[in-house]
Coordinates of C-alpha atoms in Angstrom, one line a residue:
M1 CA -52.2 11.1 -10.5
T2 CA -48.8 10.4 -8.8
N3 CA -45.4 11.4 -10.2
I4 CA -42.2 9.8 -8.7
A5 CA -38.8 11.2 -9.5
T6 CA -35.6 9.4 -8.5
N7 CA -32.2 10.9 -8.9
I8 CA -29.5 8.3 -8.1
S9 CA -26.2 10.0 -8.8
V10 CA -23.8 7.3 -7.6
S11 CA -24.2 3.6 -7.9
P12 CA -23.6 1.8 -4.6
L13 CA -21.6 -0.9 -6.4
R14 CA -19.1 1.7 -7.8
G15 CA -17.6 2.2 -4.4
A16 CA -17.3 -1.5 -3.7
W17 CA -15.7 -2.1 -7.1
G18 CA -13.2 0.7 -6.4
R19 CA -12.3 -0.9 -3.0
F20 CA -12.0 -4.3 -4.6
V21 CA -9.6 -3.0 -7.3
A22 CA -7.5 -1.1 -4.8
G23 CA -7.2 -4.2 -2.6
F24 CA -6.3 -6.3 -5.6
E25 CA -3.6 -3.8 -6.6
R26 CA -2.2 -3.7 -3.1
G27 CA -2.0 -7.5 -3.0
C28 CA -0.2 -7.7 -6.4
E29 CA 2.2 -5.0 -5.2
R30 CA 2.9 -6.9 -2.0
M31 CA 3.4 -10.2 -3.9
A32 CA 5.9 -8.5 -6.3
R33 CA 7.9 -7.1 -3.5
T34 CA 8.0 -10.4 -1.7
R35 CA 9.1 -12.3 -4.8
S36 CA 11.8 -9.8 -5.6
R37 CA 13.5 -10.7 -2.3
R38 CA 14.2 -14.3 -3.4
G39 CA 17.4 -13.3 -5.1
Q40 CA 18.6 -11.7 -1.8
I41 CA 17.9 -14.9 0.1
E42 CA 19.7 -17.0 -2.4
A43 CA 22.7 -14.7 -2.3
L44 CA 22.9 -14.9 1.5
E45 CA 22.5 -18.7 1.4
A46 CA 25.4 -19.0 -1.0
K47 CA 27.7 -17.2 1.5
S48 CA 29.9 -19.2 3.9
D49 CA 29.2 -19.2 7.6
Q50 CA 32.2 -17.0 8.2
E51 CA 30.9 -14.4 5.7
L52 CA 27.5 -14.5 7.3
A53 CA 29.1 -14.1 10.8
R54 CA 30.8 -10.9 9.5
L55 CA 27.5 -9.6 8.5
G56 CA 26.0 -10.6 11.8
I57 CA 23.4 -13.0 10.3
P58 CA 23.1 -16.5 11.6
R59 CA 22.3 -19.0 8.8
D60 CA 19.0 -20.0 10.3
Q61 CA 18.0 -16.3 10.5
I62 CA 18.4 -15.4 6.8
A63 CA 14.7 -15.3 6.0
Y64 CA 14.1 -13.3 9.2
H65 CA 16.8 -10.8 8.1
V66 CA 15.4 -10.4 4.6
F67 CA 11.7 -10.2 5.5
K68 CA 11.9 -8.5 8.9
D69 CA 10.5 -5.2 7.7
L70 CA 7.3 -7.0 6.4
F71 CA 6.5 -9.5 9.1
Y72 CA 8.5 -8.8 12.2
T73 CA 7.9 -5.1 12.9

C-alpha cells in the first residue's frame, strides 16, 4: 500500500496575479499623472510668444518642457 502526501502552501498563480495587479496599478498611476499635465500644456499654449520667451520655452518645445521628466531623462 502506498501513501502520498502533498503539501502545497502557495499557489504558483498567486505570485503571477500579484505581479499583474501591481503592473496594472502602475499603469493606471502613470496614465493619471500624464493626463493631469494636459492643463499645464493648455496654459502654456495660451501664453504669447513673448511670455514663453521670458520663461525660456520655445512654442514648439512646450510638450518637451511639460513631459521632460517622464520621457527625456
